[in-house]
Amino acid sequence: MGKQNIPDVIIRRLPIYLRVLEGLYEDSPGDVVSSFELGEKSGVTPAQVRKDLSAIGAVGKPGLGYNIEALRDKLKNILNLDKEIRVGIIGVGNLGHAVARYIIQRYRTERDYHLKLVALFDSNPEIVGQCINGIAIDDMKGFSGKASELGFRMVILAVPAEEAQTVINQCSTAGIEAVLNFAPIHLRAPRGIRIHDTDLSVDLMHLAYYL
Amino acid sequence: MGKQNIPDVIIRRLPIYLRVLEGLYEDSPGDVVSSFELGEKSGVTPAQVRKDLSAIGAVGKPGLGYNIEALRDKLKNILNLDKEIRVGIIGVGNLGHAVARYIIQRYRTERDYHLKLVALFDSNPEIVGQCINGIAIDDMKGFSGKASELGFRMVILAVPAEEAQTVINQCSTAGIEAVLNFAPIHLRAPRGIRIHDTDLSVDLMHLAYYL
DNA sequence: TAGATTGTTAATCGATTAACAATC
DNA sequence: TAGATTGTTAATCGATTAACAATC
């Protein structure tokens, strides 16, 4: 496979381009988009757009622009979104619960994003066994088995900070490869796992600087 | 005020340092922390930590490190977290609702972060008038009045993509200065408003690349 | 053809890392 | 004093921007 080691800064912008392209495709499938328009709608300069697209091997036509559908498909392909991606959530408290509902709702409406929530886990016996939109909350004890049984390699982590490192080590054992971490703590990534930290509080504090 | 134009990359790391320092302070107030330990716990190199802290004018003692409490206070001061920060949420659907509960819960437990949710807005008459933890959902029509009455300058935007640009223009009129945007669209920032975009879907797609 | 826009190269800019004298 | 760690300077690295010949 031709993963030519594209820098992460570029990868990070691809979902944003893709989001814009989906919108353009709805309005005018079969049409073309320039780096100027795509950049405008993505918050990126036209030069940057061309540099990024050229880095991933997407090609446009001089004088015209990029074919919307082809470019969209290219991006989906690179981001692995042309296959079904199964996701589990660990930690179904306030936040995990909300994220679960959000994903279910969003990817129900959404056309064909192959992002599918397949499992929920918690270690609190009081909520294990409950259901969210038909998905049962499993005991964290059975995590490893469920992961291979259901075949998900991506996990959303919404447990308390104190438990997060322990849980991520379990994820590693279970063959998980990517983790979106909502716990307010920086985790040491075990070998073979990619972690992205995200924290509403951190975002708010960052913004607070600009008040 | 000494806002010496600190680059945003640095500002972005400050809340993370602060988060670590709060933890350290609980365990050993009055103690000192080295750039090595702080970096370790923040996912940043020691050199970077020292560069960042020096940029904001924080000082440590050679051979010892940085005083935990003093550094924490310095960070809070720079991030404006030594004053009360009032926040409103616009759009109380699935996501806005979850964010509201999350903030209320988190800043109840939290010691003394002066981040306070003071208002909720929506334009759907069916939910206007409802309450979340004692905070009423107001009609978006009265936004501008409420903003100045309650004195919040920061807003969390959780409306559908189609409405986001319109709403942010209203925010501008109402004197809002900072917006955390959850709508899956890049917004043109009106003069005087700082916008940070955040989108769970974008984060998941970004991670999907590494599967 | 004339006008528009790509793809790429070179120039610029800024951020990270390395190194080490100063200092507790 | 000896050992540790800061604060800063210089070196490196990488990302963004500008510019423009090639091409539709």
Short mmCIF file of C-alpha atoms in Angstrom, two decimals, chain A residues 7-168:
data_model
loop_
_atom_site.label_atom_id
_atom_site.label_comp_id
_atom_site.label_asym_id
_atom_site.label_seq_id
_atom_site.Cartn_x
_atom_site.Cartn_y
_atom_site.Cartn_z
CA PRO A 7 3.06 14.30 7.60
CA ASP A 8 0.39 14.38 10.27
CA VAL A 9 -0.29 18.10 9.79
CA ILE A 10 -1.57 17.22 6.35
CA ILE A 11 -3.59 14.22 7.46
CA ARG A 12 -5.29 16.41 10.02
CA ARG A 13 -6.61 18.69 7.28
CA LEU A 14 -7.96 15.92 5.08
CA PRO A 15 -11.16 15.29 7.06
CA ILE A 16 -11.92 18.99 6.79
CA TYR A 17 -11.50 18.97 3.04
CA LEU A 18 -13.63 15.86 2.93
CA ARG A 19 -16.39 17.52 4.91
CA VAL A 20 -16.42 20.42 2.45
CA LEU A 21 -16.37 18.09 -0.54
CA GLU A 22 -19.37 16.14 0.74
CA GLY A 23 -21.28 19.40 0.85
CA LEU A 24 -20.19 20.39 -2.65
CA TYR A 25 -21.05 16.95 -3.94
CA GLU A 26 -24.62 17.25 -2.68
CA ASP A 27 -25.08 20.51 -4.57
CA SER A 28 -23.25 19.67 -7.75
CA PRO A 29 -22.02 16.14 -8.25
CA GLY A 30 -19.94 15.88 -11.38
CA ASP A 31 -18.65 19.40 -10.92
CA VAL A 32 -15.16 20.63 -10.24
CA VAL A 33 -13.70 22.69 -7.39
CA SER A 34 -10.67 24.98 -7.37
CA SER A 35 -8.04 25.13 -4.65
CA PHE A 36 -9.32 28.65 -4.02
CA GLU A 37 -12.88 27.60 -3.25
CA LEU A 38 -11.87 24.51 -1.30
CA GLY A 39 -9.41 26.55 0.71
CA GLU A 40 -11.94 29.29 1.36
CA LYS A 41 -14.43 26.79 2.75
CA SER A 42 -11.82 24.92 4.79
CA GLY A 43 -10.02 27.87 6.30
CA VAL A 44 -6.77 27.15 4.48
CA THR A 45 -4.83 29.03 1.77
CA PRO A 46 -5.12 27.85 -1.84
CA ALA A 47 -1.39 27.14 -1.96
CA GLN A 48 -1.72 24.94 1.08
CA VAL A 49 -4.61 23.04 -0.45
CA ARG A 50 -2.62 22.32 -3.59
CA LYS A 51 0.42 21.31 -1.59
CA ASP A 52 -1.65 18.94 0.53
CA LEU A 53 -3.50 17.39 -2.37
CA SER A 54 -0.31 16.96 -4.32
CA ALA A 55 1.24 15.25 -1.28
CA ILE A 56 -1.47 12.61 -1.25
CA GLY A 57 -1.31 12.12 -4.98
CA ALA A 58 -4.60 13.75 -5.90
CA VAL A 59 -4.55 15.49 -9.26
CA GLY A 60 -6.59 18.29 -10.74
CA LYS A 61 -6.79 19.85 -14.17
CA PRO A 62 -4.91 23.13 -14.70
CA GLY A 63 -7.38 25.86 -15.57
CA LEU A 64 -10.29 23.93 -14.09
CA GLY A 65 -9.69 22.48 -10.67
CA TYR A 66 -10.30 19.16 -8.97
CA ASN A 67 -13.13 16.79 -9.78
CA ILE A 68 -15.28 16.84 -6.66
CA GLU A 69 -16.33 13.21 -6.69
CA ALA A 70 -12.90 11.85 -7.54
CA LEU A 71 -11.24 13.95 -4.88
CA ARG A 72 -13.78 12.94 -2.29
CA ASP A 73 -13.21 9.28 -3.08
CA LYS A 74 -9.47 9.75 -2.93
CA LEU A 75 -9.72 11.31 0.51
CA LYS A 76 -12.05 8.61 1.76
CA ASN A 77 -9.63 6.03 0.48
CA ILE A 78 -6.64 7.55 2.19
CA LEU A 79 -8.52 7.99 5.45
CA ASN A 80 -9.71 4.37 5.30
CA LEU A 81 -13.28 5.56 5.16
CA ASP A 82 -14.07 3.38 2.18
CA LYS A 83 -14.10 0.39 4.50
CA GLU A 84 -16.36 -0.10 7.51
CA ILE A 85 -14.69 1.20 10.65
CA ARG A 86 -15.98 -0.31 13.86
CA VAL A 87 -15.63 1.65 17.06
CA GLY A 88 -16.09 0.86 20.74
CA ILE A 89 -16.59 3.22 23.64
CA ILE A 90 -15.02 2.57 27.02
CA GLY A 91 -16.63 4.42 29.88
CA VAL A 92 -20.34 5.14 29.61
CA GLY A 93 -20.77 7.90 32.16
CA ASN A 94 -22.08 11.32 31.29
CA LEU A 95 -19.60 11.92 28.52
CA GLY A 96 -19.36 8.42 27.05
CA HIS A 97 -23.13 8.22 26.94
CA ALA A 98 -23.37 11.52 25.10
CA VAL A 99 -20.68 10.54 22.63
CA ALA A 100 -22.48 7.26 21.97
CA ARG A 101 -25.75 8.98 21.20
CA TYR A 102 -24.00 11.58 19.12
CA ILE A 103 -22.28 8.99 16.95
CA ILE A 104 -25.39 6.89 16.53
CA GLN A 105 -27.45 9.89 15.56
CA ARG A 106 -24.87 11.44 13.29
CA TYR A 107 -24.03 8.34 11.34
CA ARG A 108 -27.66 7.40 10.94
CA THR A 109 -28.40 10.56 8.98
CA GLU A 110 -25.03 10.52 7.29
CA ARG A 111 -24.91 8.98 3.82
CA ASP A 112 -22.37 6.25 3.81
CA TYR A 113 -19.66 6.90 6.31
CA HIS A 114 -18.58 3.52 7.34
CA LEU A 115 -18.09 4.46 10.94
CA LYS A 116 -20.06 2.15 13.15
CA LEU A 117 -20.44 2.02 16.90
CA VAL A 118 -20.43 -1.66 17.80
CA ALA A 119 -19.76 -1.91 21.52
CA LEU A 120 -19.92 -0.11 24.86
CA PHE A 121 -17.97 -0.96 27.99
CA ASP A 122 -17.99 0.07 31.59
CA SER A 123 -16.78 -1.40 34.85
CA ASN A 124 -19.65 -0.10 36.96
CA PRO A 125 -21.96 -3.11 37.61
CA GLU A 126 -24.90 -0.72 38.00
CA ILE A 127 -24.89 0.24 34.37
CA VAL A 128 -23.49 -2.91 32.78
CA GLY A 129 -26.35 -4.60 30.98
CA GLN A 130 -28.18 -1.40 30.13
CA CYS A 131 -28.71 -0.52 26.48
CA ILE A 132 -28.18 2.58 24.39
CA ASN A 133 -30.05 2.49 21.11
CA GLY A 134 -29.89 -1.29 21.07
CA ILE A 135 -26.22 -1.53 21.97
CA ALA A 136 -25.66 -3.26 25.30
CA ILE A 137 -23.14 -2.01 27.82
CA ASP A 138 -20.67 -4.83 28.43
CA ASP A 139 -18.50 -5.42 31.44
CA MET A 140 -14.98 -4.22 30.93
CA LYS A 141 -13.79 -7.64 32.04
CA GLY A 142 -14.80 -9.12 28.72
CA PHE A 143 -13.18 -6.37 26.68
CA SER A 144 -10.44 -8.31 24.99
CA GLY A 145 -12.77 -11.09 23.90
CA LYS A 146 -15.36 -8.69 22.56
CA ALA A 147 -12.77 -6.68 20.69
CA SER A 148 -11.60 -9.62 18.64
CA GLU A 149 -15.12 -11.06 18.36
CA LEU A 150 -16.56 -7.81 17.00
CA GLY A 151 -13.38 -6.82 15.21
CA PHE A 152 -13.05 -3.20 16.24
CA ARG A 153 -9.61 -1.62 16.42
CA MET A 154 -10.65 1.90 17.32
CA VAL A 155 -11.81 2.99 20.73
CA ILE A 156 -13.17 6.12 22.34
CA LEU A 157 -11.96 6.45 25.90
CA ALA A 158 -14.26 8.26 28.32
CA VAL A 159 -13.20 6.94 31.70
CA PRO A 160 -11.97 8.96 34.68
CA ALA A 161 -8.37 10.19 34.48
CA GLU A 162 -7.22 7.78 37.18
CA GLU A 163 -8.29 4.72 35.21
CA ALA A 164 -7.24 5.83 31.76
CA GLN A 165 -3.68 4.51 31.72
CA THR A 166 -4.74 1.10 33.00
CA VAL A 167 -7.47 0.87 30.43
CA ILE A 168 -5.20 1.84 27.58
#
